[in-house]
Short mmCIF file of N, CA and C in Angstrom, two decimals:
data_model
loop_
_atom_site.label_atom_id
_atom_site.label_comp_id
_atom_site.label_asym_id
_atom_site.label_seq_id
_atom_site.Cartn_x
_atom_site.Cartn_y
_atom_site.Cartn_z
N MET J 1 84.16 75.09 32.45
CA MET J 1 83.94 76.07 31.32
C MET J 1 85.32 76.41 30.69
N ASN J 2 86.18 76.66 31.42
CA ASN J 2 87.45 77.33 31.00
C ASN J 2 88.13 76.32 30.17
N THR J 3 88.04 74.93 30.61
CA THR J 3 88.69 73.78 29.98
C THR J 3 88.18 73.76 28.51
N THR J 4 86.94 73.88 28.44
CA THR J 4 86.18 73.55 27.22
C THR J 4 86.45 74.66 26.21
N ARG J 5 86.65 75.86 26.67
CA ARG J 5 86.96 77.04 25.73
C ARG J 5 88.33 76.82 25.07
N ARG J 6 89.27 76.39 26.22
CA ARG J 6 90.51 76.07 25.81
C ARG J 6 90.81 75.09 24.83
N SER J 7 90.21 73.99 25.02
CA SER J 7 90.14 72.71 23.92
C SER J 7 89.65 73.26 22.57
N LEU J 8 88.49 73.87 22.77
CA LEU J 8 87.91 74.60 21.51
C LEU J 8 89.08 75.43 20.72
N LEU J 9 89.63 76.32 21.50
CA LEU J 9 90.57 77.20 20.84
C LEU J 9 91.67 76.39 20.27
N VAL J 10 92.28 75.40 20.99
CA VAL J 10 93.50 74.54 20.38
C VAL J 10 93.22 73.77 19.34
N SER J 11 91.93 73.06 19.33
CA SER J 11 91.37 72.30 18.14
C SER J 11 91.26 73.16 16.74
N THR J 12 90.65 74.47 17.22
CA THR J 12 90.63 75.40 15.96
C THR J 12 91.83 75.81 15.48
N ALA J 13 92.93 76.05 16.34
CA ALA J 13 94.25 76.51 15.80
C ALA J 13 94.83 75.06 15.12
N LEU J 14 94.74 74.19 15.60
CA LEU J 14 95.29 72.77 14.70
C LEU J 14 94.68 72.71 13.51
N VAL J 15 93.24 72.88 13.36
CA VAL J 15 92.63 72.55 12.07
C VAL J 15 93.13 73.76 11.15
N THR J 16 93.24 74.87 11.67
CA THR J 16 93.73 76.13 10.88
C THR J 16 95.12 75.85 10.27
N GLY J 17 96.01 75.51 11.28
CA GLY J 17 97.32 75.05 10.90
C GLY J 17 97.45 74.10 9.71
N LEU J 18 96.68 73.01 9.88
CA LEU J 18 96.65 72.09 8.91
C LEU J 18 96.31 72.33 7.68
N ALA J 19 95.32 73.18 7.50
CA ALA J 19 94.79 73.68 6.43
C ALA J 19 95.64 74.80 5.79
N GLY J 20 96.34 75.52 6.41
CA GLY J 20 97.28 76.44 5.93
C GLY J 20 98.35 75.74 5.40
N CYS J 21 98.96 74.83 5.85
CA CYS J 21 100.33 74.30 5.55
C CYS J 21 100.24 73.46 4.19
N GLY J 22 99.03 73.33 3.64
CA GLY J 22 99.00 72.51 2.24
C GLY J 22 98.75 71.08 2.50
N PHE J 23 98.77 70.70 3.54
CA PHE J 23 98.32 69.21 3.66
C PHE J 23 97.20 68.72 3.11
N GLU J 24 97.40 67.69 2.24
CA GLU J 24 96.13 67.03 1.56
C GLU J 24 96.53 65.62 1.60
N LEU J 25 95.53 64.81 1.59
CA LEU J 25 95.50 63.30 1.59
C LEU J 25 95.89 62.87 0.23
N ARG J 26 96.50 61.74 0.15
CA ARG J 26 97.02 61.16 -1.16
C ARG J 26 96.07 60.90 -2.12
N LYS J 27 95.90 61.27 -3.24
CA LYS J 27 94.89 61.21 -4.29
C LYS J 27 95.45 59.71 -5.10
N PRO J 28 94.46 59.12 -5.73
CA PRO J 28 94.85 58.15 -6.79
C PRO J 28 95.67 58.89 -7.75
N PRO J 29 96.65 58.01 -8.60
CA PRO J 29 97.19 58.73 -9.57
C PRO J 29 96.36 58.81 -10.74
N ASN J 30 96.77 59.89 -11.65
CA ASN J 30 96.20 60.07 -12.86
C ASN J 30 97.08 59.46 -13.77
N TYR J 31 96.30 58.70 -14.71
CA TYR J 31 97.05 57.99 -15.84
C TYR J 31 96.68 58.53 -17.30
N ALA J 32 97.80 58.53 -18.12
CA ALA J 32 97.60 59.07 -19.34
C ALA J 32 96.99 58.11 -20.24
N PHE J 33 96.50 56.82 -19.80
CA PHE J 33 95.89 55.85 -20.64
C PHE J 33 94.80 55.33 -19.83
N SER J 34 93.88 54.75 -20.67
CA SER J 34 92.63 54.14 -19.96
C SER J 34 92.77 52.56 -20.01
N THR J 35 93.65 51.98 -20.88
CA THR J 35 93.59 50.42 -21.08
C THR J 35 94.98 50.08 -21.08
N LEU J 36 95.51 49.05 -20.22
CA LEU J 36 96.79 48.58 -20.12
C LEU J 36 96.77 47.16 -20.28
N PHE J 37 97.67 46.54 -21.24
CA PHE J 37 97.88 45.01 -21.39
C PHE J 37 99.01 44.80 -20.48
N SER J 38 98.91 43.59 -19.61
CA SER J 38 99.93 43.23 -18.66
C SER J 38 100.32 41.82 -18.98
N SER J 39 101.68 41.48 -19.30
CA SER J 39 102.14 40.11 -19.62
C SER J 39 102.37 39.39 -18.44
N ILE J 40 102.16 39.85 -17.37
CA ILE J 40 102.23 39.34 -15.84
C ILE J 40 101.19 38.06 -15.92
N PRO J 41 101.53 36.81 -15.61
CA PRO J 41 100.41 35.90 -15.53
C PRO J 41 99.36 36.34 -14.49
N ILE J 42 98.27 36.14 -14.50
CA ILE J 42 97.18 36.56 -13.69
C ILE J 42 97.11 35.59 -12.60
N VAL J 43 97.52 34.33 -12.69
CA VAL J 43 97.77 33.27 -11.62
C VAL J 43 98.61 33.84 -10.54
N LEU J 44 99.52 34.66 -10.74
CA LEU J 44 100.54 34.90 -9.93
C LEU J 44 100.12 35.96 -8.83
N PRO J 45 100.33 35.81 -7.72
CA PRO J 45 99.94 36.85 -6.53
C PRO J 45 100.34 38.28 -6.93
N PHE J 46 101.60 38.36 -7.48
CA PHE J 46 102.09 39.76 -8.02
C PHE J 46 101.12 40.37 -8.89
N GLY J 47 101.08 39.53 -10.06
CA GLY J 47 99.95 39.91 -11.11
C GLY J 47 98.52 40.37 -10.65
N ILE J 48 97.98 39.60 -9.81
CA ILE J 48 96.80 39.98 -9.01
C ILE J 48 96.77 41.35 -8.23
N LYS J 49 97.93 41.56 -7.33
CA LYS J 49 98.08 42.79 -6.83
C LYS J 49 98.25 43.96 -7.75
N LEU J 50 99.06 43.78 -8.81
CA LEU J 50 99.29 44.89 -9.86
C LEU J 50 98.06 45.35 -10.52
N LYS J 51 97.12 44.26 -10.92
CA LYS J 51 96.09 44.49 -11.53
C LYS J 51 94.80 45.13 -10.63
N ARG J 52 94.89 44.81 -9.47
CA ARG J 52 93.90 45.29 -8.42
C ARG J 52 94.28 46.80 -8.13
N SER J 53 95.54 47.14 -7.84
CA SER J 53 95.92 48.44 -7.58
C SER J 53 95.86 49.31 -8.65
N LEU J 54 95.91 48.87 -9.98
CA LEU J 54 95.82 49.85 -11.09
C LEU J 54 94.31 50.15 -11.31
N GLU J 55 93.50 48.88 -11.31
CA GLU J 55 92.05 49.16 -11.43
C GLU J 55 91.32 49.72 -10.39
N SER J 56 91.97 49.81 -9.00
CA SER J 56 91.29 50.60 -7.85
C SER J 56 91.14 52.09 -8.10
N SER J 57 91.84 52.53 -9.15
CA SER J 57 91.68 53.76 -9.14
C SER J 57 90.28 54.28 -10.22
N GLY J 58 90.03 53.36 -10.90
CA GLY J 58 88.90 53.47 -11.58
C GLY J 58 89.01 54.01 -13.09
N GLN J 59 90.41 54.40 -13.24
CA GLN J 59 90.71 55.09 -14.37
C GLN J 59 91.32 54.02 -15.52
N VAL J 60 91.66 52.90 -15.23
CA VAL J 60 92.59 51.83 -15.97
C VAL J 60 91.87 50.64 -16.10
N GLU J 61 91.66 50.16 -17.08
CA GLU J 61 91.37 48.57 -17.17
C GLU J 61 92.46 48.02 -17.76
N VAL J 62 92.76 46.87 -16.84
CA VAL J 62 93.98 45.94 -17.17
C VAL J 62 93.53 44.91 -17.77
N ILE J 63 94.17 44.53 -19.01
CA ILE J 63 93.85 43.41 -19.99
C ILE J 63 94.79 42.31 -19.89
N THR J 64 94.44 41.15 -19.57
CA THR J 64 95.62 39.97 -19.35
C THR J 64 95.37 39.07 -20.49
N ASP J 65 94.33 39.00 -21.30
CA ASP J 65 94.16 38.04 -22.20
C ASP J 65 94.87 38.34 -23.70
N ALA J 66 95.71 37.84 -23.94
CA ALA J 66 96.55 38.23 -25.07
C ALA J 66 95.84 38.20 -26.28
N ARG J 67 94.57 37.78 -26.56
CA ARG J 67 93.87 37.70 -27.70
C ARG J 67 93.32 39.29 -27.85
N GLN J 68 93.30 39.96 -26.66
CA GLN J 68 92.60 41.20 -26.54
C GLN J 68 93.67 42.49 -26.49
N ILE J 69 94.88 42.08 -26.88
CA ILE J 69 96.07 43.07 -26.78
C ILE J 69 95.65 44.22 -27.73
N GLU J 70 95.23 43.91 -28.94
CA GLU J 70 94.83 45.35 -29.68
C GLU J 70 94.00 46.38 -28.93
N ARG J 71 93.21 46.02 -28.07
CA ARG J 71 92.48 47.03 -27.31
C ARG J 71 93.30 47.92 -26.38
N ALA J 72 94.58 47.48 -26.03
CA ALA J 72 95.38 48.24 -25.05
C ALA J 72 96.03 49.56 -25.82
N GLU J 73 95.94 50.46 -24.79
CA GLU J 73 96.72 51.75 -25.25
C GLU J 73 98.23 51.45 -24.94
N VAL J 74 98.55 50.87 -24.05
CA VAL J 74 99.75 50.80 -23.36
C VAL J 74 100.08 49.33 -22.91
N ILE J 75 101.38 48.84 -23.39
CA ILE J 75 101.61 47.33 -23.03
C ILE J 75 102.61 47.38 -21.91
N PHE J 76 102.50 46.74 -20.98
CA PHE J 76 103.32 46.43 -19.84
C PHE J 76 103.96 45.29 -19.76
N ASP J 77 105.22 45.15 -20.11
CA ASP J 77 106.10 43.81 -20.32
C ASP J 77 106.94 43.67 -19.26
N GLN J 78 106.92 42.53 -18.60
CA GLN J 78 107.70 41.92 -17.55
C GLN J 78 108.82 41.24 -18.02
N LEU J 79 110.01 41.64 -17.90
CA LEU J 79 111.14 41.00 -18.57
C LEU J 79 111.90 40.21 -17.88
N PHE J 80 111.70 40.37 -16.30
CA PHE J 80 112.48 39.34 -15.48
C PHE J 80 112.11 39.68 -13.92
N GLU J 81 111.92 38.60 -13.21
CA GLU J 81 111.89 38.58 -11.84
C GLU J 81 112.67 37.73 -11.32
N LEU J 82 113.46 38.03 -10.26
CA LEU J 82 114.55 37.24 -9.46
C LEU J 82 114.36 37.50 -8.08
N ARG J 83 114.32 36.47 -7.10
CA ARG J 83 114.29 36.59 -5.87
C ARG J 83 115.81 35.93 -5.57
N GLU J 84 116.42 36.62 -4.64
CA GLU J 84 117.77 35.97 -4.06
C GLU J 84 117.75 36.28 -2.66
N LYS J 85 118.75 35.25 -2.03
CA LYS J 85 118.95 35.26 -0.49
C LYS J 85 120.27 35.11 -0.40
N VAL J 86 121.05 36.09 0.03
CA VAL J 86 122.51 36.29 0.05
C VAL J 86 122.90 36.47 1.45
N VAL J 87 123.99 35.82 1.82
CA VAL J 87 124.70 35.82 3.15
C VAL J 87 125.27 37.21 3.23
N VAL J 88 125.13 38.03 4.35
CA VAL J 88 125.83 39.17 4.44
C VAL J 88 126.54 39.25 5.73
N GLY J 89 126.32 38.25 6.57
CA GLY J 89 127.21 38.27 7.99
C GLY J 89 127.14 36.99 8.41
N ARG J 90 128.45 36.76 9.14
CA ARG J 90 128.48 35.58 9.71
C ARG J 90 129.44 35.77 10.99
N THR J 91 129.50 34.83 11.88
CA THR J 91 130.01 34.84 13.30
C THR J 91 131.47 34.56 13.15
N SER J 92 132.27 34.54 14.29
CA SER J 92 133.67 34.49 14.02
C SER J 92 133.77 32.94 13.77
N THR J 93 132.88 32.00 14.18
CA THR J 93 133.15 30.52 13.81
C THR J 93 132.51 30.31 12.42
N GLY J 94 131.91 31.21 11.57
CA GLY J 94 131.57 30.87 10.34
C GLY J 94 130.12 30.68 10.24
N ALA J 95 129.33 30.66 11.22
CA ALA J 95 127.88 30.37 11.35
C ALA J 95 127.23 31.58 10.67
N ILE J 96 126.32 31.54 9.98
CA ILE J 96 125.38 32.68 9.21
C ILE J 96 124.61 33.36 10.38
N ARG J 97 124.77 34.74 10.35
CA ARG J 97 124.05 35.61 11.17
C ARG J 97 123.10 36.44 10.60
N GLU J 98 123.51 36.67 9.30
CA GLU J 98 122.30 37.65 8.68
C GLU J 98 122.38 37.40 6.97
N PHE J 99 121.12 37.48 6.49
CA PHE J 99 120.82 37.28 5.15
C PHE J 99 120.45 38.50 4.64
N GLN J 100 120.54 38.89 3.08
CA GLN J 100 119.75 39.96 2.63
C GLN J 100 118.98 39.42 1.70
N LEU J 101 117.61 39.74 1.63
CA LEU J 101 116.73 39.25 0.58
C LEU J 101 116.67 40.31 -0.54
N ARG J 102 116.58 39.77 -1.72
CA ARG J 102 116.72 40.84 -2.86
C ARG J 102 115.61 40.18 -3.71
N LEU J 103 114.96 41.50 -4.41
CA LEU J 103 114.03 41.12 -5.32
C LEU J 103 114.49 42.10 -6.44
N ARG J 104 114.80 41.48 -7.71
CA ARG J 104 115.14 42.11 -8.89
C ARG J 104 114.01 42.11 -10.05
N TYR J 105 113.59 43.08 -10.46
CA TYR J 105 112.54 43.27 -11.45
C TYR J 105 112.89 44.12 -12.31
N ARG J 106 112.54 43.46 -13.64
CA ARG J 106 113.05 44.43 -14.91
C ARG J 106 111.61 44.38 -15.73
N PHE J 107 111.28 45.67 -16.27
CA PHE J 107 110.03 45.76 -17.08
C PHE J 107 110.21 46.91 -18.03
N ARG J 108 109.43 46.95 -18.86
CA ARG J 108 109.16 48.24 -19.87
C ARG J 108 107.92 48.48 -20.28
N VAL J 109 107.58 49.68 -20.75
CA VAL J 109 106.32 49.97 -21.01
C VAL J 109 106.63 50.56 -22.41
N ARG J 110 105.42 50.17 -23.45
CA ARG J 110 105.40 50.75 -24.58
C ARG J 110 104.10 51.10 -25.06
N SER J 111 103.92 51.90 -25.82
CA SER J 111 102.48 52.09 -26.56
C SER J 111 102.13 51.00 -27.47
N CYS J 112 100.96 51.17 -27.80
CA CYS J 112 100.39 50.06 -28.83
C CYS J 112 101.21 50.31 -30.20
N ASN J 113 101.53 51.56 -30.40
CA ASN J 113 102.34 51.64 -31.67
C ASN J 113 103.84 51.30 -31.60
N GLY J 114 104.19 50.84 -30.52
CA GLY J 114 105.59 50.37 -30.34
C GLY J 114 106.43 51.43 -29.83
N ILE J 115 105.95 52.59 -29.38
CA ILE J 115 106.80 53.78 -28.99
C ILE J 115 107.36 53.31 -27.40
N GLU J 116 108.44 53.37 -26.99
CA GLU J 116 108.94 53.12 -25.69
C GLU J 116 108.56 54.35 -24.82
N LEU J 117 107.67 53.95 -23.86
CA LEU J 117 107.26 55.00 -22.84
C LEU J 117 108.18 55.19 -21.62
N ILE J 118 108.50 53.67 -21.16
CA ILE J 118 109.39 53.54 -20.11
C ILE J 118 110.52 52.51 -20.60
N PRO J 119 111.64 52.88 -20.83
CA PRO J 119 112.51 51.91 -21.44
C PRO J 119 112.78 50.75 -20.41
N ASP J 120 113.65 50.03 -20.90
CA ASP J 120 113.98 48.71 -20.01
C ASP J 120 114.59 49.33 -18.71
N THR J 121 113.84 48.88 -17.51
CA THR J 121 114.16 49.56 -16.28
C THR J 121 114.15 48.39 -15.09
N GLU J 122 115.11 48.31 -14.50
CA GLU J 122 115.32 47.41 -13.30
C GLU J 122 115.10 48.09 -11.96
N VAL J 123 114.17 47.50 -11.09
CA VAL J 123 114.00 47.88 -9.63
C VAL J 123 114.69 46.87 -8.77
N LEU J 124 115.45 47.23 -7.84
CA LEU J 124 116.00 46.45 -6.92
C LEU J 124 115.55 46.75 -5.63
N LEU J 125 114.90 45.79 -4.93
CA LEU J 125 114.56 45.98 -3.51
C LEU J 125 115.21 45.08 -2.63
N THR J 126 115.44 45.34 -1.40
CA THR J 126 116.18 44.59 -0.37
C THR J 126 115.68 44.81 0.99
N ARG J 127 115.92 43.62 1.52
CA ARG J 127 115.44 43.57 3.19
C ARG J 127 116.38 42.78 3.91
N ASP J 128 116.95 43.08 5.11
CA ASP J 128 117.88 42.31 5.67
C ASP J 128 116.82 41.47 6.79
N ILE J 129 117.45 40.28 7.03
CA ILE J 129 116.80 39.51 8.02
C ILE J 129 117.88 38.80 8.78
N ASN J 130 117.96 38.84 10.11
CA ASN J 130 118.74 37.99 11.08
C ASN J 130 118.22 36.64 10.99
N PHE J 131 119.41 35.92 11.40
CA PHE J 131 119.29 34.32 11.18
C PHE J 131 119.64 33.66 12.57
N ASN J 132 119.10 32.60 13.03
CA ASN J 132 119.43 32.05 14.13
C ASN J 132 118.98 30.38 13.89
N GLU J 133 119.68 29.56 13.90
CA GLU J 133 119.30 28.20 13.57
C GLU J 133 118.29 27.52 14.53
N THR J 134 118.16 28.07 15.59
CA THR J 134 117.14 27.39 16.58
C THR J 134 115.82 27.76 15.96
N GLY J 135 115.70 28.88 15.21
CA GLY J 135 114.30 29.55 15.02
C GLY J 135 114.08 29.41 13.65
N ALA J 136 114.53 28.50 12.72
CA ALA J 136 114.59 28.29 11.46
C ALA J 136 113.05 28.34 10.72
N LEU J 137 112.14 27.63 11.47
CA LEU J 137 110.87 27.60 10.92
C LEU J 137 110.40 28.92 10.92
N SER J 138 110.41 29.64 12.07
CA SER J 138 109.98 30.99 12.23
C SER J 138 110.48 31.91 11.24
N LYS J 139 111.88 31.81 10.92
CA LYS J 139 112.47 32.68 10.03
C LYS J 139 111.91 32.36 8.45
N GLU J 140 111.49 31.20 8.14
CA GLU J 140 110.96 31.05 6.83
C GLU J 140 109.75 31.87 6.45
N SER J 141 108.81 31.91 7.68
CA SER J 141 107.65 32.68 7.70
C SER J 141 107.86 34.24 7.46
N GLU J 142 108.94 34.62 8.30
CA GLU J 142 109.35 35.99 8.29
C GLU J 142 109.87 36.28 6.90
N GLU J 143 110.69 35.62 6.27
CA GLU J 143 111.12 35.82 4.89
C GLU J 143 110.14 35.65 3.97
N ALA J 144 108.96 35.10 3.99
CA ALA J 144 107.73 34.96 3.35
C ALA J 144 107.15 36.53 3.24
N LEU J 145 106.82 37.02 4.57
CA LEU J 145 106.30 38.20 4.69
C LEU J 145 107.19 39.32 4.30
N LEU J 146 108.61 39.21 4.32
CA LEU J 146 109.38 40.28 3.95
C LEU J 146 109.30 40.54 2.26
N TYR J 147 109.03 39.09 1.86
CA TYR J 147 109.03 39.19 0.00
C TYR J 147 107.48 39.75 -0.23
N LYS J 148 106.61 39.39 0.46
CA LYS J 148 105.30 40.08 0.36
C LYS J 148 105.22 41.61 0.46
N ASP J 149 106.00 41.92 1.46
CA ASP J 149 106.19 43.59 1.70
C ASP J 149 107.11 43.93 0.49
N MET J 150 108.05 43.38 0.08
CA MET J 150 108.65 43.99 -1.13
C MET J 150 108.04 43.87 -2.41
N GLU J 151 106.94 43.05 -2.61
CA GLU J 151 106.03 43.07 -3.51
C GLU J 151 105.03 44.12 -3.51
N ASN J 152 104.39 44.45 -2.42
CA ASN J 152 103.74 45.62 -2.23
C ASN J 152 104.50 46.98 -2.46
N ASP J 153 105.59 46.96 -2.13
CA ASP J 153 106.48 48.17 -2.53
C ASP J 153 106.56 48.37 -3.96
N LEU J 154 106.93 47.20 -4.48
CA LEU J 154 107.16 47.21 -6.11
C LEU J 154 105.85 47.70 -6.81
N VAL J 155 104.77 47.14 -6.57
CA VAL J 155 103.35 47.60 -6.84
C VAL J 155 103.32 49.27 -6.79
N LEU J 156 103.61 49.83 -5.57
CA LEU J 156 103.50 51.24 -5.51
C LEU J 156 104.27 52.04 -6.60
N GLN J 157 105.68 51.40 -6.50
CA GLN J 157 106.68 51.89 -7.37
C GLN J 157 106.18 51.98 -8.89
N LEU J 158 105.67 50.64 -9.15
CA LEU J 158 105.28 50.58 -10.53
C LEU J 158 104.18 51.75 -10.96
N GLN J 159 103.22 51.76 -10.06
CA GLN J 159 101.98 52.75 -10.07
C GLN J 159 102.69 54.15 -10.49
N ARG J 160 103.37 54.67 -9.68
CA ARG J 160 104.06 55.89 -9.51
C ARG J 160 104.99 56.12 -10.90
N ARG J 161 105.41 55.16 -11.38
CA ARG J 161 106.29 55.19 -12.51
C ARG J 161 105.38 55.34 -13.75
N LEU J 162 104.27 54.45 -13.80
CA LEU J 162 102.99 54.58 -14.85
C LEU J 162 102.40 55.89 -14.78
N ALA J 163 102.29 56.46 -13.69
CA ALA J 163 101.56 57.82 -13.52
C ALA J 163 102.27 58.87 -14.12
N ALA J 164 103.57 58.61 -13.89
CA ALA J 164 104.60 59.51 -14.61
C ALA J 164 104.54 59.81 -16.22
N ILE J 165 104.10 58.68 -16.86
CA ILE J 165 103.58 58.80 -18.30
C ILE J 165 102.73 59.95 -18.74
N ARG J 166 103.32 60.96 -19.20
CA ARG J 166 102.23 62.08 -19.49
C ARG J 166 101.56 62.05 -20.94
N GLN J 167 102.08 61.43 -21.92
CA GLN J 167 101.38 61.44 -23.06
C GLN J 167 101.89 60.22 -24.03
N LEU J 168 100.92 59.59 -24.78
CA LEU J 168 101.24 58.41 -25.52
C LEU J 168 101.94 58.90 -26.81
#
């Protein structure tokens, strides 16, 4: 009986502490627009991820058909996407030990009137990967997973930047 009372007291204290500290679950972002035209081809996995994440809030309709661009309040232009693999570490004999994977992404956002809401912006994401010649095939799949992770991170960053637009 005493342990039950003690556990009830501890759980009550924890709940009260969490409520009092201002803890709140992350909410979907609020956007200043309800329609967005995306120039990213919908056949690309990144285009699909961005469209799904923006539409998941229920606030934004993503238009990908260029014939319907006049319906969009905001136009998202993908300017540049580059994936790089750079050697950053070698052994004393000159063999490669470590690579750095880079994803460079440039974009801009403008209103349907041509007003620049987010100027030409570049986002650079990097991940380090160790290399061993004996596990070359497994490193290829690890590299693909790291690029997927960078794409997910990029989608989240783009969502935050689009949510920062306060007025058109």
